[in-house]
Amino acid sequence: DAMVIQNPRYQVTQFGKPVTLSCSQTLNHNVMYWYQQKSSQAPKLLFHYYDKDFNNEADTPDNFQSRRPNTSFCFLDIRSPGLGDAAMYLCATSRRWTGSGEAFFGQGTRLTVV
Amino acid sequence: DQQVKQNSPSLSVQEGRISILNCDYTNSMFDYFLWYKKYPAEGPTFLISISSIKDKNEDGRFTVFLNKSAKHLSLHIVPSQPGDSAVYFCAASGNAGNMLTFGGGTRLMVKP
């Protein structure tokens, strides 16, 4: 059974048109992450939530925003997508903040910008 | 500045033989290392991990070795199977939290 679910799997949006990607989890994990992965590159962390505390990576563009209305859901909003924002967007969760532990990933949303 | 590097973008191995995937890191604050496996059109799935207090961890056909002095880890798959064909990501985390820093991935192809 899927534990981290991302919708949609594929998203096509127009240049400059706001788009929202969604993620839900059934694991009741405290921490949720959004990663951006471009072809043949490492997944790059955009931001993460520890419960409701939002943490933005220093180099995440202002064009990217996130919302976490409750434990189960987290959204990635791209206010004005550019061609360079086309990528796979991965949502992940983990139970703990400090120390170590594995992260559980969703299947990803592949975003195409036309 | 890439803190986690996988210098081989691809690796081809015959079924039944050993696959060795390598990963190097530069940040001495990393104390936990993980390998993830990714099939096309799917998210990464956790495979195996190792804490910096160990130098080896084994789980079935998968063994991860850590050489802290060299800041190097490797994943051994023995015997390799065609179903192991995927992209393998090395990841590391440190005391700052669970945030994972990923390497660029190695595409493993296991030929029947």
PDB file of C-alpha atoms in Angstrom:
ATOM      1  CA  ASP A   1       0.000   0.000   0.000  1.00  0.00           C
ATOM      2  CA  ALA A   2       1.289   3.405  -0.956  1.00  0.00           C
ATOM      3  CA  MET A   3       2.401   5.395   2.067  1.00  0.00           C
ATOM      4  CA  VAL A   4       3.477   8.610   0.383  1.00  0.00           C
ATOM      5  CA  ILE A   5       1.184   9.564  -2.458  1.00  0.00           C
ATOM      6  CA  GLN A   6       1.835  12.302  -4.938  1.00  0.00           C
ATOM      7  CA  ASN A   7      -0.736  13.730  -7.297  1.00  0.00           C
ATOM      8  CA  PRO A   8      -0.726  14.066 -10.175  1.00  0.00           C
ATOM      9  CA  ARG A   9       1.962  11.733 -11.521  1.00  0.00           C
ATOM     10  CA  TYR A  10       2.356  13.920 -14.590  1.00  0.00           C
ATOM     11  CA  GLN A  11       1.570  17.608 -14.805  1.00  0.00           C
ATOM     12  CA  VAL A  12       1.774  19.834 -17.840  1.00  0.00           C
ATOM     13  CA  THR A  13       1.528  23.558 -17.241  1.00  0.00           C
ATOM     14  CA  GLN A  14       1.937  26.669 -19.304  1.00  0.00           C
ATOM     15  CA  PHE A  15       4.847  29.014 -18.894  1.00  0.00           C
ATOM     16  CA  GLY A  16       3.968  31.464 -16.129  1.00  0.00           C
ATOM     17  CA  LYS A  17       0.760  29.716 -15.070  1.00  0.00           C
ATOM     18  CA  PRO A  18       0.652  28.832 -11.348  1.00  0.00           C
ATOM     19  CA  VAL A  19       0.656  25.141 -10.580  1.00  0.00           C
ATOM     20  CA  THR A  20       0.237  23.129  -7.382  1.00  0.00           C
ATOM     21  CA  LEU A  21       1.578  19.669  -6.697  1.00  0.00           C
ATOM     22  CA  SER A  22       0.239  17.661  -3.802  1.00  0.00           C
ATOM     23  CA  CYS A  23       1.586  15.051  -1.445  1.00  0.00           C
ATOM     24  CA  SER A  24      -0.139  13.025   1.223  1.00  0.00           C
ATOM     25  CA  GLN A  25       1.185  10.498   3.696  1.00  0.00           C
ATOM     26  CA  THR A  26      -0.340   7.740   5.815  1.00  0.00           C
ATOM     27  CA  LEU A  27       2.747   7.286   7.989  1.00  0.00           C
ATOM     28  CA  ASN A  28       2.010  10.093  10.464  1.00  0.00           C
ATOM     29  CA  HIS A  29       5.584  11.285  10.081  1.00  0.00           C
ATOM     30  CA  ASN A  30       6.652  14.616  11.519  1.00  0.00           C
ATOM     31  CA  VAL A  31       8.886  15.672   8.690  1.00  0.00           C
ATOM     32  CA  MET A  32       7.907  16.233   5.073  1.00  0.00           C
ATOM     33  CA  TYR A  33      10.284  17.245   2.285  1.00  0.00           C
ATOM     34  CA  TRP A  34      10.104  18.464  -1.268  1.00  0.00           C
ATOM     35  CA  TYR A  35      12.941  17.616  -3.632  1.00  0.00           C
ATOM     36  CA  GLN A  36      13.497  18.692  -7.216  1.00  0.00           C
ATOM     37  CA  GLN A  37      15.271  16.274  -9.512  1.00  0.00           C
ATOM     38  CA  LYS A  38      16.364  17.198 -12.996  1.00  0.00           C
ATOM     39  CA  SER A  39      17.521  14.610 -15.498  1.00  0.00           C
ATOM     40  CA  SER A  40      20.661  12.705 -14.475  1.00  0.00           C
ATOM     41  CA  GLN A  41      21.133  14.897 -11.420  1.00  0.00           C
ATOM     42  CA  ALA A  42      20.884  14.319  -7.702  1.00  0.00           C
ATOM     43  CA  PRO A  43      17.583  15.163  -6.007  1.00  0.00           C
ATOM     44  CA  LYS A  44      17.900  18.653  -4.588  1.00  0.00           C
ATOM     45  CA  LEU A  45      16.123  19.627  -1.388  1.00  0.00           C
ATOM     46  CA  LEU A  46      13.824  22.642  -1.822  1.00  0.00           C
ATOM     47  CA  PHE A  47      12.321  22.861   1.655  1.00  0.00           C
ATOM     48  CA  HIS A  48      10.996  20.783   4.507  1.00  0.00           C
ATOM     49  CA  TYR A  49       8.526  20.926   7.365  1.00  0.00           C
ATOM     50  CA  TYR A  50       9.044  19.637  10.842  1.00  0.00           C
ATOM     51  CA  ASP A  51       5.429  19.532  11.946  1.00  0.00           C
ATOM     52  CA  LYS A  52       4.325  23.075  11.077  1.00  0.00           C
ATOM     53  CA  ASP A  53       7.792  24.605  11.168  1.00  0.00           C
ATOM     54  CA  PHE A  54       8.806  25.526   7.647  1.00  0.00           C
ATOM     55  CA  ASN A  55      12.458  25.473   6.578  1.00  0.00           C
ATOM     56  CA  ASN A  56      13.515  26.894   3.262  1.00  0.00           C
ATOM     57  CA  GLU A  57      16.825  25.971   1.662  1.00  0.00           C
ATOM     58  CA  ALA A  58      18.918  29.064   1.022  1.00  0.00           C
ATOM     59  CA  ASP A  59      19.050  28.597  -2.736  1.00  0.00           C
ATOM     60  CA  THR A  60      15.387  27.698  -3.289  1.00  0.00           C
ATOM     61  CA  PRO A  61      13.906  30.309  -5.645  1.00  0.00           C
ATOM     62  CA  ASP A  62      11.136  32.558  -4.313  1.00  0.00           C
ATOM     63  CA  ASN A  63       8.982  31.207  -7.101  1.00  0.00           C
ATOM     64  CA  PHE A  64       8.556  28.035  -5.033  1.00  0.00           C
ATOM     65  CA  GLN A  65       6.293  28.005  -2.001  1.00  0.00           C
ATOM     66  CA  SER A  66       4.908  25.280   0.204  1.00  0.00           C
ATOM     67  CA  ARG A  67       1.943  24.701   2.492  1.00  0.00           C
ATOM     68  CA  ARG A  68       1.296  22.040   5.060  1.00  0.00           C
ATOM     69  CA  PRO A  69      -2.275  22.400   6.324  1.00  0.00           C
ATOM     70  CA  ASN A  70      -2.084  19.258   8.473  1.00  0.00           C
ATOM     71  CA  THR A  71       0.186  16.318   9.252  1.00  0.00           C
ATOM     72  CA  SER A  72      -0.958  14.313   6.267  1.00  0.00           C
ATOM     73  CA  PHE A  73      -0.773  16.812   3.432  1.00  0.00           C
ATOM     74  CA  CYS A  74       1.874  19.039   1.928  1.00  0.00           C
ATOM     75  CA  PHE A  75       1.652  21.162  -1.218  1.00  0.00           C
ATOM     76  CA  LEU A  76       4.244  22.623  -3.536  1.00  0.00           C
ATOM     77  CA  ASP A  77       3.151  25.822  -5.271  1.00  0.00           C
ATOM     78  CA  ILE A  78       5.095  27.167  -8.225  1.00  0.00           C
ATOM     79  CA  ARG A  79       3.869  30.704  -8.749  1.00  0.00           C
ATOM     80  CA  SER A  80       5.201  31.364 -12.226  1.00  0.00           C
ATOM     81  CA  PRO A  81       6.763  28.245 -13.733  1.00  0.00           C
ATOM     82  CA  GLY A  82       9.592  28.751 -16.154  1.00  0.00           C
ATOM     83  CA  LEU A  83      11.020  26.284 -18.637  1.00  0.00           C
ATOM     84  CA  GLY A  84      13.867  25.631 -16.214  1.00  0.00           C
ATOM     85  CA  ASP A  85      11.412  24.365 -13.610  1.00  0.00           C
ATOM     86  CA  ALA A  86      10.584  21.294 -15.642  1.00  0.00           C
ATOM     87  CA  ALA A  87      11.694  18.402 -13.469  1.00  0.00           C
ATOM     88  CA  MET A  88      10.596  15.500 -11.325  1.00  0.00           C
ATOM     89  CA  TYR A  89       9.327  16.711  -7.962  1.00  0.00           C
ATOM     90  CA  LEU A  90       9.675  14.241  -5.131  1.00  0.00           C
ATOM     91  CA  CYS A  91       7.889  14.378  -1.802  1.00  0.00           C
ATOM     92  CA  ALA A  92       9.354  12.473   1.114  1.00  0.00           C
ATOM     93  CA  THR A  93       8.615  11.939   4.794  1.00  0.00           C
ATOM     94  CA  SER A  94      10.597  10.837   7.795  1.00  0.00           C
ATOM     95  CA  ARG A  95       9.774  10.151  11.386  1.00  0.00           C
ATOM     96  CA  ARG A  96      12.613  11.903  13.126  1.00  0.00           C
ATOM     97  CA  TRP A  97      14.197  15.277  12.942  1.00  0.00           C
ATOM     98  CA  THR A  98      17.579  14.717  14.559  1.00  0.00           C
ATOM     99  CA  GLY A  99      19.770  11.719  14.217  1.00  0.00           C
ATOM    100  CA  SER A 100      19.403   9.410  11.340  1.00  0.00           C
ATOM    101  CA  GLY A 101      16.655   7.624   9.633  1.00  0.00           C
ATOM    102  CA  GLU A 102      15.392   6.766   6.278  1.00  0.00           C
ATOM    103  CA  ALA A 103      13.095   8.943   4.263  1.00  0.00           C
ATOM    104  CA  PHE A 104      10.126   7.473   2.422  1.00  0.00           C
ATOM    105  CA  PHE A 105       9.507   8.853  -1.019  1.00  0.00           C
ATOM    106  CA  GLY A 106       6.440   9.198  -3.139  1.00  0.00           C
ATOM    107  CA  GLN A 107       6.429   8.238  -6.799  1.00  0.00           C
ATOM    108  CA  GLY A 108       7.066  11.784  -7.874  1.00  0.00           C
ATOM    109  CA  THR A 109       5.302  14.261 -10.129  1.00  0.00           C
ATOM    110  CA  ARG A 110       6.913  14.936 -13.466  1.00  0.00           C
ATOM    111  CA  LEU A 111       6.307  18.557 -14.370  1.00  0.00           C
ATOM    112  CA  THR A 112       6.457  19.722 -17.964  1.00  0.00           C
ATOM    113  CA  VAL A 113       6.346  23.435 -18.752  1.00  0.00           C
ATOM    114  CA  VAL A 114       5.196  24.419 -22.243  1.00  0.00           C
TER     115      VAL A 114
ATOM    116  CA  ASP B   1      29.978  22.135  -4.381  1.00  0.00           C
ATOM    117  CA  GLN B   2      28.885  18.506  -4.501  1.00  0.00           C
ATOM    118  CA  GLN B   3      29.245  16.982  -1.069  1.00  0.00           C
ATOM    119  CA  VAL B   4      28.253  13.488  -2.195  1.00  0.00           C
ATOM    120  CA  LYS B   5      29.620  12.172  -5.454  1.00  0.00           C
ATOM    121  CA  GLN B   6      29.002   9.073  -7.472  1.00  0.00           C
ATOM    122  CA  ASN B   7      31.652   9.195 -10.133  1.00  0.00           C
ATOM    123  CA  SER B   8      30.337   6.368 -12.283  1.00  0.00           C
ATOM    124  CA  PRO B   9      27.139   7.377 -14.066  1.00  0.00           C
ATOM    125  CA  SER B  10      26.567   3.826 -15.249  1.00  0.00           C
ATOM    126  CA  LEU B  11      27.669   0.259 -14.612  1.00  0.00           C
ATOM    127  CA  SER B  12      26.973  -2.898 -16.584  1.00  0.00           C
ATOM    128  CA  VAL B  13      27.274  -6.318 -14.940  1.00  0.00           C
ATOM    129  CA  GLN B  14      26.497  -9.881 -15.958  1.00  0.00           C
ATOM    130  CA  GLU B  15      23.767 -11.690 -14.047  1.00  0.00           C
ATOM    131  CA  GLY B  16      25.188 -13.688 -11.144  1.00  0.00           C
ATOM    132  CA  ARG B  17      28.297 -11.539 -10.808  1.00  0.00           C
ATOM    133  CA  ILE B  18      29.053  -8.899  -8.216  1.00  0.00           C
ATOM    134  CA  SER B  19      27.975  -5.277  -8.685  1.00  0.00           C
ATOM    135  CA  ILE B  20      30.014  -2.655  -6.854  1.00  0.00           C
ATOM    136  CA  LEU B  21      28.698   0.887  -6.705  1.00  0.00           C
ATOM    137  CA  ASN B  22      30.881   3.587  -5.241  1.00  0.00           C
ATOM    138  CA  CYS B  23      30.234   6.854  -3.455  1.00  0.00           C
ATOM    139  CA  ASP B  24      32.536   9.541  -2.066  1.00  0.00           C
ATOM    140  CA  TYR B  25      31.698  12.363   0.299  1.00  0.00           C
ATOM    141  CA  THR B  26      33.493  15.468   1.472  1.00  0.00           C
ATOM    142  CA  ASN B  27      31.560  16.605   4.544  1.00  0.00           C
ATOM    143  CA  SER B  28      33.078  15.088   7.690  1.00  0.00           C
ATOM    144  CA  MET B  29      29.871  15.932   9.596  1.00  0.00           C
ATOM    145  CA  PHE B  30      27.967  13.217   7.769  1.00  0.00           C
ATOM    146  CA  ASP B  31      27.356  10.324  10.117  1.00  0.00           C
ATOM    147  CA  TYR B  32      24.700   8.265   8.412  1.00  0.00           C
ATOM    148  CA  PHE B  33      24.691   6.950   4.890  1.00  0.00           C
ATOM    149  CA  LEU B  34      21.933   5.395   2.852  1.00  0.00           C
ATOM    150  CA  TRP B  35      21.467   3.784  -0.525  1.00  0.00           C
ATOM    151  CA  TYR B  36      18.278   4.268  -2.471  1.00  0.00           C
ATOM    152  CA  LYS B  37      17.160   2.430  -5.559  1.00  0.00           C
ATOM    153  CA  LYS B  38      15.061   4.116  -8.215  1.00  0.00           C
ATOM    154  CA  TYR B  39      13.146   2.561 -11.065  1.00  0.00           C
ATOM    155  CA  PRO B  40      11.973   4.736 -13.968  1.00  0.00           C
ATOM    156  CA  ALA B  41       8.840   6.766 -13.218  1.00  0.00           C
ATOM    157  CA  GLU B  42       8.979   5.844  -9.534  1.00  0.00           C
ATOM    158  CA  GLY B  43      10.318   7.553  -6.430  1.00  0.00           C
ATOM    159  CA  PRO B  44      13.484   6.326  -4.741  1.00  0.00           C
ATOM    160  CA  THR B  45      13.047   3.418  -2.336  1.00  0.00           C
ATOM    161  CA  PHE B  46      15.283   2.802   0.627  1.00  0.00           C
ATOM    162  CA  LEU B  47      17.673  -0.088   0.230  1.00  0.00           C
ATOM    163  CA  ILE B  48      20.234  -0.197   3.023  1.00  0.00           C
ATOM    164  CA  SER B  49      21.986   2.160   5.421  1.00  0.00           C
ATOM    165  CA  ILE B  50      25.050   2.373   7.609  1.00  0.00           C
ATOM    166  CA  SER B  51      25.958   4.451  10.606  1.00  0.00           C
ATOM    167  CA  SER B  52      29.408   5.973  10.889  1.00  0.00           C
ATOM    168  CA  ILE B  53      30.133   3.820  13.935  1.00  0.00           C
ATOM    169  CA  LYS B  54      30.160   0.754  11.691  1.00  0.00           C
ATOM    170  CA  ASP B  55      32.234  -0.185   8.697  1.00  0.00           C
ATOM    171  CA  LYS B  56      29.924  -2.808   7.248  1.00  0.00           C
ATOM    172  CA  ASN B  57      26.238  -3.571   7.115  1.00  0.00           C
ATOM    173  CA  GLU B  58      24.713  -6.536   5.360  1.00  0.00           C
ATOM    174  CA  ASP B  59      21.165  -7.292   4.304  1.00  0.00           C
ATOM    175  CA  GLY B  60      20.720 -10.361   2.128  1.00  0.00           C
ATOM    176  CA  ARG B  61      22.429  -9.802  -1.196  1.00  0.00           C
ATOM    177  CA  PHE B  62      23.274  -6.210  -0.324  1.00  0.00           C
ATOM    178  CA  THR B  63      26.289  -5.104   1.689  1.00  0.00           C
ATOM    179  CA  VAL B  64      27.413  -1.558   2.319  1.00  0.00           C
ATOM    180  CA  PHE B  65      31.005  -0.812   3.309  1.00  0.00           C
ATOM    181  CA  LEU B  66      32.115   2.458   4.868  1.00  0.00           C
ATOM    182  CA  ASN B  67      35.691   3.729   4.936  1.00  0.00           C
ATOM    183  CA  LYS B  68      35.573   6.863   7.054  1.00  0.00           C
ATOM    184  CA  SER B  69      39.206   7.800   6.661  1.00  0.00           C
ATOM    185  CA  ALA B  70      38.796   7.763   2.886  1.00  0.00           C
ATOM    186  CA  LYS B  71      35.277   9.265   3.048  1.00  0.00           C
ATOM    187  CA  HIS B  72      34.158   6.483   0.791  1.00  0.00           C
ATOM    188  CA  LEU B  73      31.348   3.983   0.794  1.00  0.00           C
ATOM    189  CA  SER B  74      30.389   1.223  -1.542  1.00  0.00           C
ATOM    190  CA  LEU B  75      27.382  -0.979  -2.169  1.00  0.00           C
ATOM    191  CA  HIS B  76      27.972  -4.598  -3.135  1.00  0.00           C
ATOM    192  CA  ILE B  77      25.240  -6.672  -4.700  1.00  0.00           C
ATOM    193  CA  VAL B  78      25.944 -10.394  -4.848  1.00  0.00           C
ATOM    194  CA  PRO B  79      24.708 -12.121  -6.916  1.00  0.00           C
ATOM    195  CA  SER B  80      23.367  -9.473  -9.248  1.00  0.00           C
ATOM    196  CA  GLN B  81      19.964 -10.115 -10.814  1.00  0.00           C
ATOM    197  CA  PRO B  82      18.270  -8.475 -13.814  1.00  0.00           C
ATOM    198  CA  GLY B  83      15.659  -7.031 -11.425  1.00  0.00           C
ATOM    199  CA  ASP B  84      18.435  -5.044  -9.774  1.00  0.00           C
ATOM    200  CA  SER B  85      18.702  -2.899 -12.891  1.00  0.00           C
ATOM    201  CA  ALA B  86      17.870   0.598 -11.681  1.00  0.00           C
ATOM    202  CA  VAL B  87      19.482   3.882 -10.701  1.00  0.00           C
ATOM    203  CA  TYR B  88      21.185   3.743  -7.310  1.00  0.00           C
ATOM    204  CA  PHE B  89      21.571   6.891  -5.245  1.00  0.00           C
ATOM    205  CA  CYS B  90      23.946   7.284  -2.377  1.00  0.00           C
ATOM    206  CA  ALA B  91      22.752   9.728   0.314  1.00  0.00           C
ATOM    207  CA  ALA B  92      24.213  11.118   3.500  1.00  0.00           C
ATOM    208  CA  SER B  93      22.917  12.940   6.536  1.00  0.00           C
ATOM    209  CA  GLY B  94      24.491  14.572   9.536  1.00  0.00           C
ATOM    210  CA  ASN B  95      23.667  15.883  12.961  1.00  0.00           C
ATOM    211  CA  ALA B  96      21.696  18.794  11.553  1.00  0.00           C
ATOM    212  CA  GLY B  97      18.759  16.568  10.951  1.00  0.00           C
ATOM    213  CA  ASN B  98      17.335  14.070   8.592  1.00  0.00           C
ATOM    214  CA  MET B  99      17.993  16.118   5.505  1.00  0.00           C
ATOM    215  CA  LEU B 100      19.600  13.923   2.939  1.00  0.00           C
ATOM    216  CA  THR B 101      22.274  15.035   0.533  1.00  0.00           C
ATOM    217  CA  PHE B 102      22.203  12.863  -2.549  1.00  0.00           C
ATOM    218  CA  GLY B 103      24.807  11.818  -5.037  1.00  0.00           C
ATOM    219  CA  GLY B 104      24.066  12.015  -8.732  1.00  0.00           C
ATOM    220  CA  GLY B 105      23.195   8.339  -9.074  1.00  0.00           C
ATOM    221  CA  THR B 106      24.656   5.344 -10.881  1.00  0.00           C
ATOM    222  CA  ARG B 107      22.595   3.468 -13.437  1.00  0.00           C
ATOM    223  CA  LEU B 108      23.132  -0.270 -12.977  1.00  0.00           C
ATOM    224  CA  MET B 109      22.315  -2.624 -15.807  1.00  0.00           C
ATOM    225  CA  VAL B 110      22.377  -6.334 -15.049  1.00  0.00           C
ATOM    226  CA  LYS B 111      22.455  -8.382 -18.227  1.00  0.00           C
ATOM    227  CA  PRO B 112      20.899 -11.864 -18.302  1.00  0.00           C
TER     228      PRO B 112
END
